[in-house]
XYZ file of C-alpha atoms in Angstrom:
564
model
C -20.135 0.054 16.354
C -21.377 -0.104 20.186
C -18.284 -1.214 20.556
C -17.275 1.999 20.609
C -19.732 3.571 23.056
C -17.191 1.758 25.833
C -14.229 3.352 24.354
C -13.650 6.048 26.650
C -14.594 3.494 29.947
C -13.443 1.876 32.166
C -14.379 -2.201 31.065
C -13.162 -5.442 33.076
C -14.435 -9.388 32.104
C -15.385 -10.680 35.422
C -13.072 -14.025 34.197
C -9.778 -15.499 33.936
C -11.058 -17.557 30.218
C -8.749 -17.188 27.946
C -11.698 -17.349 25.229
C -13.689 -14.860 26.377
C -10.682 -12.729 26.234
C -9.741 -13.948 22.442
C -13.449 -13.162 21.525
C -13.949 -9.815 23.035
C -9.921 -8.863 21.044
C -11.340 -9.667 18.604
C -14.415 -7.250 18.611
C -12.180 -4.233 19.369
C -12.519 -4.202 22.856
C -9.918 -2.694 25.403
C -10.322 -4.268 28.627
C -8.811 -5.477 31.922
C -9.550 -9.018 33.451
C -9.959 -9.461 37.598
C -11.310 -13.087 37.758
C -14.589 -12.848 39.898
C -13.917 -15.210 43.474
C -17.962 -15.716 43.115
C -18.637 -19.170 44.276
C -20.153 -21.624 42.033
C -22.483 -22.926 44.698
C -26.297 -21.819 44.109
C -28.695 -24.617 44.759
C -29.410 -25.731 41.141
C -32.466 -27.105 42.316
C -33.921 -23.268 43.043
C -33.725 -22.758 39.199
C -36.980 -23.761 36.840
C -34.573 -23.910 34.005
C -30.853 -23.957 33.026
C -30.661 -20.102 32.118
C -32.333 -18.939 35.453
C -28.878 -20.484 36.553
C -26.538 -19.448 34.223
C -27.838 -15.770 34.838
C -27.645 -14.979 38.078
C -23.970 -17.647 38.463
C -22.852 -13.927 36.096
C -24.958 -11.615 37.578
C -23.271 -12.575 41.083
C -19.723 -13.235 39.876
C -19.722 -9.689 38.122
C -20.713 -7.872 41.572
C -18.289 -9.455 42.673
C -16.069 -8.066 40.851
C -17.767 -4.521 40.949
C -18.254 -4.198 44.556
C -14.444 -4.945 45.156
C -13.414 -2.577 42.865
C -15.666 -0.025 44.550
C -17.069 0.615 40.998
C -19.622 -1.123 38.514
C -18.158 -3.473 36.174
C -19.182 -5.906 33.635
C -18.617 -10.086 34.129
C -19.551 -12.456 31.019
C -19.494 -16.022 32.877
C -19.451 -19.925 32.541
C -20.031 -22.690 33.807
C -17.116 -25.005 34.158
C -16.171 -27.996 35.881
C -14.013 -28.105 38.671
C -11.518 -30.633 37.883
C -9.953 -33.394 35.708
C -12.856 -35.771 36.951
C -15.548 -33.785 36.679
C -14.695 -32.688 33.167
C -14.938 -36.270 32.547
C -17.999 -36.982 34.170
C -19.484 -34.174 32.619
C -17.814 -35.425 28.926
C -19.514 -39.184 29.968
C -23.041 -37.472 30.059
C -22.598 -35.129 26.851
C -21.786 -38.068 25.033
C -23.902 -39.190 21.950
C -26.240 -36.885 23.241
C -28.313 -33.199 21.885
C -27.558 -31.152 24.899
C -27.650 -27.258 25.405
C -25.689 -24.051 26.243
C -26.601 -21.497 28.427
C -24.436 -18.764 28.772
C -25.216 -16.123 31.579
C -24.644 -12.702 30.475
C -24.805 -9.929 33.035
C -24.384 -6.445 32.196
C -23.749 -4.274 34.682
C -23.179 -0.778 33.899
C -20.185 1.410 35.293
C -20.032 -2.734 34.156
C -9.371 -21.354 34.257
C -8.341 -23.495 31.310
C -10.880 -26.153 32.357
C -14.171 -25.705 29.180
C -17.432 -25.131 30.388
C -19.346 -28.378 29.832
C -15.755 -29.766 29.654
C -15.203 -29.702 26.393
C -13.399 -26.718 24.037
C -15.464 -26.971 20.704
C -12.712 -24.930 19.361
C -10.237 -27.268 19.818
C -9.784 -30.780 19.799
C -13.530 -30.508 21.339
C -15.039 -29.814 18.188
C -14.953 -33.276 17.018
C -16.661 -34.468 19.486
C -19.688 -31.689 18.068
C -21.956 -33.017 15.218
C -23.807 -29.150 14.946
C -24.461 -26.523 16.595
C -27.701 -24.661 16.518
C -27.621 -20.965 17.623
C -24.861 -18.926 18.163
C -21.457 -21.301 18.380
C -19.122 -18.231 19.672
C -22.172 -18.688 22.629
C -21.104 -22.318 23.302
C -17.253 -21.581 22.930
C -17.746 -18.652 25.925
C -19.415 -16.026 24.826
C -22.285 -14.427 22.725
C -20.438 -11.690 21.059
C -24.266 -10.918 18.991
C -26.467 -11.406 21.665
C -23.880 -9.003 23.449
C -23.625 -6.296 21.423
C -27.577 -6.697 20.922
C -28.174 -5.418 24.673
C -25.224 -2.115 24.282
C -27.882 -1.296 21.735
C -30.721 -1.337 24.457
C -28.597 -0.081 26.901
C -26.768 2.771 24.974
C -29.682 3.881 22.732
C -32.603 4.130 24.490
C -36.161 4.359 22.710
C -37.498 7.666 22.742
C -41.390 7.597 23.213
C -42.477 8.069 19.935
C -41.108 4.952 19.250
C -42.495 3.156 21.474
C -45.694 3.145 20.194
C -44.261 1.970 16.680
C -44.214 -1.977 18.264
C -40.885 -2.542 15.378
C -39.772 -6.007 15.434
C -35.956 -6.392 14.916
C -34.194 -9.143 15.165
C -30.569 -7.884 14.522
C -27.780 -5.427 15.664
C -28.475 -1.857 13.219
C -26.134 -1.489 10.257
C -22.889 0.027 11.119
C -23.477 3.510 9.606
C -26.983 3.854 11.848
C -25.113 5.180 14.918
C -24.907 8.317 13.936
C -22.120 9.428 16.858
C -20.836 6.485 19.602
C -19.692 9.149 21.758
C -21.320 9.753 25.204
C -23.373 12.710 24.865
C -25.935 14.582 27.462
C -29.440 12.969 27.737
C -27.747 9.783 25.832
C -30.126 7.382 28.604
C -29.544 6.444 31.726
C -26.600 4.014 33.220
C -28.032 2.056 36.321
C -26.021 0.293 38.161
C -27.240 -2.628 37.335
C -29.323 -4.193 34.351
C -29.459 -7.890 33.243
C -29.157 -8.449 29.503
C -31.909 -11.583 29.895
C -31.745 -14.292 27.496
C -31.406 -14.117 23.415
C -35.198 -14.573 23.625
C -35.988 -11.701 25.157
C -38.795 -9.519 24.308
C -38.282 -6.191 24.984
C -40.633 -3.491 23.633
C -38.312 -0.681 24.235
C -35.210 -2.083 23.515
C -36.615 -2.857 20.158
C -38.147 -0.294 19.954
C -34.404 2.200 19.929
C -32.740 -0.556 17.477
C -35.530 1.275 15.265
C -34.631 4.494 16.300
C -31.219 3.643 15.778
C -32.214 2.587 11.903
C -34.818 5.648 10.927
C -31.730 7.502 11.992
C -29.635 5.567 10.094
C -31.912 6.965 7.230
C -30.841 10.586 7.830
C -27.752 10.775 8.460
C -26.441 7.959 5.207
C -26.880 10.768 2.825
C -25.392 13.665 4.351
C -22.205 10.695 4.675
C -19.535 11.789 2.715
C -17.977 8.701 0.737
C -15.557 6.440 1.852
C -12.034 8.622 1.148
C -10.223 4.499 -0.589
C -8.257 6.701 -3.238
C -6.944 9.350 -0.960
C -5.745 6.106 1.592
C -4.160 4.295 -1.285
C -2.523 7.824 -2.504
C -1.382 7.932 1.740
C 0.268 4.579 1.577
C 1.258 4.278 -1.840
C 5.180 4.743 -0.491
C 5.207 1.949 1.520
C 3.885 -0.395 -1.714
C 6.695 1.223 -3.865
C 8.902 0.353 -1.074
C 7.751 -3.072 -0.606
C 8.761 -3.551 -4.456
C 12.124 -1.752 -4.267
C 13.475 -3.882 -1.314
C 12.318 -7.129 -2.787
C 14.126 -6.727 -5.385
C 16.919 -5.478 -3.686
C 17.128 -8.985 -1.886
C 17.039 -10.664 -5.554
C 13.943 -11.978 -4.738
C 12.087 -11.995 -8.341
C 15.764 -13.560 -9.075
C 15.833 -16.248 -6.914
C 11.953 -17.246 -7.849
C 12.065 -16.669 -11.375
C 12.055 -20.012 -14.436
C 11.823 -21.747 -10.378
C 9.244 -24.080 -8.483
C 7.136 -22.357 -6.049
C 9.631 -21.964 -2.915
C 8.335 -21.739 0.928
C 8.722 -18.390 3.044
C 11.423 -19.986 4.977
C 13.629 -22.000 2.460
C 13.982 -18.133 -0.039
C 14.178 -16.237 3.417
C 17.537 -18.490 4.191
C 18.814 -17.565 0.308
C 18.442 -14.229 0.738
C 20.137 -13.839 3.826
C 16.278 -12.787 5.887
C 13.844 -14.017 8.652
C 11.456 -16.135 7.853
C 9.179 -14.032 9.407
C 9.136 -10.411 8.143
C 10.326 -12.218 4.856
C 7.158 -13.700 4.439
C 4.980 -10.287 5.036
C 6.947 -9.038 2.296
C 6.246 -12.366 -0.030
C 2.770 -11.854 0.737
C 2.187 -8.312 -0.086
C 4.668 -8.955 -3.630
C 1.718 -11.349 -4.007
C -1.465 -9.393 -3.163
C 0.132 -6.167 -5.541
C -0.244 -8.981 -8.276
C 3.946 -9.736 -8.744
C 4.223 -13.487 -6.941
C 1.499 -16.341 -7.265
C 0.940 -17.795 -3.813
C -0.132 -20.983 -3.568
C -0.339 -24.325 -1.100
C 3.326 -25.101 -2.344
C 5.064 -21.548 -2.050
C 5.523 -18.258 -3.580
C 6.514 -17.922 -7.358
C 7.217 -14.655 -9.462
C 3.608 -13.421 -12.013
C 5.449 -13.676 -15.808
C 5.637 -9.619 -14.695
C 8.059 -10.227 -11.959
C 9.722 -13.083 -14.327
C 9.872 -9.808 -17.785
C 10.596 -7.204 -15.754
C 12.399 -7.483 -11.990
C 14.395 -10.146 -12.368
C 17.697 -8.257 -12.932
C 19.252 -10.677 -15.837
C 15.621 -10.074 -17.886
C 16.350 -7.767 -21.353
C 13.602 -5.730 -20.264
C 13.978 -5.971 -16.483
C 13.111 -2.814 -14.855
C 15.243 -3.272 -11.465
C 18.506 -0.968 -12.388
C 15.769 2.011 -12.947
C 14.162 0.218 -9.378
C 17.278 0.613 -7.500
C 18.189 4.255 -8.823
C 14.740 4.807 -7.665
C 15.231 3.046 -3.809
C 19.365 3.916 -3.790
C 19.016 8.452 -4.672
C 15.680 9.139 -5.647
C 13.831 7.932 -2.584
C 16.133 9.521 -0.645
C 15.696 12.816 -2.242
C 11.890 12.787 -2.397
C 12.341 12.912 1.737
C 13.586 16.266 1.506
C 10.519 17.595 -0.677
C 9.575 20.041 1.856
C 12.741 21.957 1.611
C 13.108 21.995 -2.226
C 10.014 23.421 -2.665
C 10.721 26.172 -0.273
C 14.308 27.198 -2.322
C 13.298 25.920 -5.494
C 16.697 23.454 -5.549
C 16.765 20.008 -6.371
C 18.246 18.706 -2.663
C 21.710 16.714 -3.592
C 24.041 19.248 -0.814
C 21.611 17.593 1.783
C 21.020 13.931 0.555
C 24.898 14.150 -0.035
C 25.674 15.923 2.775
C 28.503 17.993 1.167
C 28.192 21.229 -1.510
C 27.761 20.434 -5.393
C 29.291 22.454 -7.541
C 28.602 19.359 -10.505
C 25.270 17.935 -10.591
C 26.391 14.724 -13.347
C 29.649 14.933 -12.212
C 29.079 15.076 -8.129
C 26.560 13.278 -7.748
C 25.015 11.088 -10.430
C 28.652 9.917 -11.215
C 30.389 11.006 -7.815
C 31.588 7.048 -7.461
C 32.221 4.104 -10.037
C 29.308 2.784 -8.376
C 26.977 5.450 -8.238
C 27.452 6.404 -11.589
C 26.969 2.446 -12.983
C 23.798 2.579 -11.294
C 22.384 6.101 -13.230
C 23.887 3.997 -16.486
C 21.930 0.976 -15.687
C 18.634 2.903 -15.115
C 19.264 4.873 -18.322
C 19.564 1.648 -20.480
C 16.422 0.050 -17.859
C 13.736 2.322 -19.617
C 15.147 3.004 -22.992
C 15.024 -0.693 -23.617
C 11.377 -0.555 -22.821
C 10.975 2.270 -24.976
C 13.566 2.040 -28.250
C 12.208 0.788 -30.342
C 8.745 2.899 -30.176
C 11.669 6.611 -30.452
C 12.842 4.541 -33.551
C 9.732 3.335 -35.330
C 7.703 6.809 -34.268
C 8.618 8.647 -37.372
C 9.952 7.357 -40.499
C 13.585 9.094 -40.056
C 15.079 6.592 -43.608
C 16.134 9.364 -45.376
C 19.025 10.716 -42.785
C 22.273 9.041 -43.228
C 23.722 9.836 -40.048
C 22.654 10.740 -36.603
C 24.124 11.523 -33.171
C 22.235 10.631 -30.323
C 23.387 13.607 -27.842
C 23.498 12.103 -24.011
C 22.783 8.524 -25.535
C 24.750 7.321 -22.431
C 24.725 3.162 -23.015
C 23.106 2.975 -26.720
C 20.778 1.146 -26.456
C 18.703 3.541 -28.410
C 21.181 3.835 -30.573
C 20.865 0.234 -31.573
C 17.549 0.418 -32.108
C 17.949 3.014 -34.696
C 21.248 0.851 -36.134
C 18.116 -2.198 -36.550
C 15.251 -0.130 -37.773
C 17.589 1.273 -40.201
C 20.715 -0.079 -41.393
C 22.155 1.775 -43.660
C 22.180 4.834 -40.577
C 25.631 5.213 -39.220
C 25.009 5.849 -34.948
C 27.455 8.039 -32.701
C 26.605 8.166 -29.356
C 28.553 11.501 -27.400
C 28.321 11.525 -24.346
C 31.345 12.639 -20.244
C 34.228 10.423 -20.959
C 33.176 8.619 -17.745
C 30.314 7.422 -19.258
C 31.405 6.109 -22.896
C 34.322 4.783 -20.788
C 31.474 1.816 -19.412
C 28.800 2.710 -22.249
C 30.656 -0.350 -24.348
C 29.765 -3.378 -21.850
C 25.790 -3.009 -22.082
C 26.245 -3.268 -25.806
C 25.245 -7.181 -26.852
C 27.421 -8.633 -30.321
C 25.366 -7.981 -33.295
C 25.499 -6.775 -36.706
C 24.303 -3.198 -35.699
C 27.819 -2.830 -33.751
C 29.359 -1.627 -37.000
C 26.751 1.777 -37.185
C 27.337 2.827 -34.045
C 30.471 4.664 -32.515
C 30.824 6.152 -29.601
C 32.382 9.774 -29.060
C 32.854 11.137 -25.479
C 32.229 15.102 -24.454
C 31.083 17.131 -23.099
C 27.733 18.481 -25.094
C 27.691 21.977 -23.044
C 31.614 23.328 -24.163
C 32.704 20.663 -26.896
C 32.086 20.116 -30.168
C 29.081 17.947 -31.447
C 29.833 15.220 -34.236
C 28.407 15.752 -37.129
C 25.475 13.956 -38.179
C 21.946 15.126 -40.287
C 19.273 13.991 -37.553
C 20.393 15.076 -34.199
C 18.618 13.422 -31.105
C 17.992 14.769 -27.520
C 16.316 11.301 -25.680
C 15.358 12.775 -21.994
C 18.170 15.658 -21.907
C 16.389 18.858 -22.078
C 14.143 17.767 -18.796
C 17.139 17.750 -16.790
C 18.214 21.500 -17.379
C 16.446 24.807 -16.894
C 15.822 27.472 -19.815
C 18.692 29.334 -20.197
C 20.749 25.869 -19.941
C 18.303 24.328 -22.947
C 19.237 27.889 -24.940
C 22.644 26.359 -24.759
C 21.846 23.209 -25.729
C 19.755 23.680 -28.576
C 21.576 26.324 -29.671
C 25.038 24.367 -30.841
C 23.246 21.808 -31.571
C 21.051 24.305 -34.583
C 24.715 24.805 -35.206
C 26.136 22.066 -36.076
C 23.170 21.690 -38.151
C 22.416 21.593 -42.028
C 19.227 23.518 -43.719
C 17.083 20.010 -43.684
C 18.962 18.079 -40.724
C 16.313 16.875 -38.591
C 16.302 17.238 -34.193
C 14.275 14.227 -32.615
C 13.253 15.165 -28.798
C 12.097 12.239 -26.643
C 10.262 13.537 -23.985
C 7.200 13.189 -21.040
C 4.877 16.026 -22.148
C 3.121 18.282 -19.179
C -0.662 18.977 -20.542
C -0.792 23.167 -21.811
C -2.923 23.811 -18.552
C -0.471 21.468 -16.333
C -3.469 20.007 -14.344
C -3.956 16.701 -16.241
C -1.019 14.822 -17.771
C -1.227 12.838 -13.780
C 2.543 11.651 -14.913
C 4.256 14.408 -16.636
C 3.418 16.966 -13.893
C 5.185 13.929 -11.348
C 8.006 14.294 -12.769
C 8.659 18.032 -12.678
C 8.840 17.669 -9.103
C 10.843 15.332 -9.215
C 13.141 16.705 -11.579
C 12.887 19.902 -8.867
C 14.269 16.901 -6.338
C 16.968 16.174 -8.717
C 17.878 18.295 -11.418
C 18.179 21.975 -12.637
C 15.249 21.260 -14.656
C 11.572 20.273 -15.648
C 9.017 18.924 -18.058
C 7.276 21.483 -19.928
C 4.851 20.839 -22.825
C 4.334 21.208 -26.330
C 3.532 24.948 -27.105
C 6.547 25.036 -25.045
C 9.028 23.243 -26.645
C 7.561 24.355 -29.798
C 8.354 27.837 -29.211
C 12.329 26.768 -27.859
C 12.925 25.112 -30.982
C 11.184 27.593 -33.662
C 13.515 29.764 -32.023
C 16.317 28.126 -32.628
C 15.844 27.799 -36.616
C 13.699 24.066 -36.240
C 10.490 24.239 -37.759
C 7.926 21.619 -39.474
C 7.209 20.092 -36.087
C 5.696 17.137 -35.640
C 4.594 15.258 -32.172
C 3.669 11.264 -31.584
C 2.602 10.213 -28.187
C 4.330 6.922 -27.939
C 2.097 4.947 -26.028
C 3.902 4.161 -22.370
C 5.255 7.531 -20.441
C 7.122 9.500 -23.553
C 6.218 11.583 -26.524
C 8.068 11.715 -29.733
C 9.155 15.268 -31.352
C 11.026 15.932 -34.690
C 11.711 19.160 -36.592
C 13.450 19.969 -39.271
C 16.100 22.809 -39.056
C 15.280 25.648 -42.160
C 17.134 27.936 -43.672
C 17.381 31.303 -41.801
């Protein structure tokens, strides 16, 4: 955290060492590089210890740069061989012997490719080193831990009462001990030069400063708010959705279905994408639990095989593509939808929309098929639950109003072999619906009829089904449709509604509330609560209302038409 004290200062590294630059960059420090011109020719014999020589050299190199720049800065220097022959002589002397590495750190406040000692421990030179006693980064080129300790002493000087404590601390205080990393008045002296000293230095004032910082931590920790993890997940959640959509659009999960693990480069070539970008996409898919990543490569999880590969019986691929190609674009206009209270197809399409479905969802064969695939995807997942939510065996005929591909009709026919089911939808939909029906014994029970349920007569039936239909429409059109259904029903006939129910207070059912917002952007309708649906049903003569939560995101409501 003390690195933050330097964020608004000009920091200069008085060394061209790429190792030091890497270490400081990884620590989050922003700096410029100005190599020192100080000649490393101090008389080694005049220093009692290698530490003293390293410290004085560092100090002189830092000051040379500071004077040249007309301001004081920091320098971090290591002794290094002058050429390859010198490096070879060093390595020869070091071979088979334990040796010490001294790094001089001079923090002066305002503030080659040859390796120290002749080898690079972070690279192949590491093969020459049996063990390290001390700070590994010091051997690489910069003692980051000790440097930060000295910054603590520099920027968090002790108060007088702390000097009397003489409390020994051996490490940098925890991150949350630093209440304010900005420069403040009275924040401590700014000397022209300060020697960081050796890592064994026992400066009582500095140690007391660390103690003061930790004491301050106990006063501030209780007042810090919790880290907003959930909020950040919400903020960035759209990125995860788009990553999933993109992987589906590229058919990544189709490519990996029931296949051995494949490398990112091979996958990239097969989906006609860059290896660099594909690897990142695959990695986040693995992090989301959609792919498995091993040394052999990437492979599908069971979830991906079942729900994300486009050819699976319960694939959500069509629903995902609908969200990617349509819903994603509509939600970019959410602000307008809220301000205006209307759907945003006119903005997404760039033209006026008179008929919501014909002009938006069915404007071309491609968009119509995309919509049908989306509805088919979701209905395949829930059709069995809908068909078995209530005992419908006493109904010999049913009409699925707006039944689209007939996925629910097929499940009703499977569950009730004596039931004849009619799928009633717009002519453009009926034209393609048969392509979604697999062959099987239920085919003789299912019939398709074309028409507009707001204008044309409804097929005769003992049970009418409205599955995810009413939420598309405002109250006036809902009343119109329910009135037409009621006129077609004899006493004792049933009406099965399938919707996502809001809670009565509209504050708990998050998915339903989100779908209601979705309806604002996409349609003229909204989600409703059980109480609201019950009132609508009773107004049109449907009573004995029963409700079953289907366990996923849908709810089923069964009501009976009574004599007036």
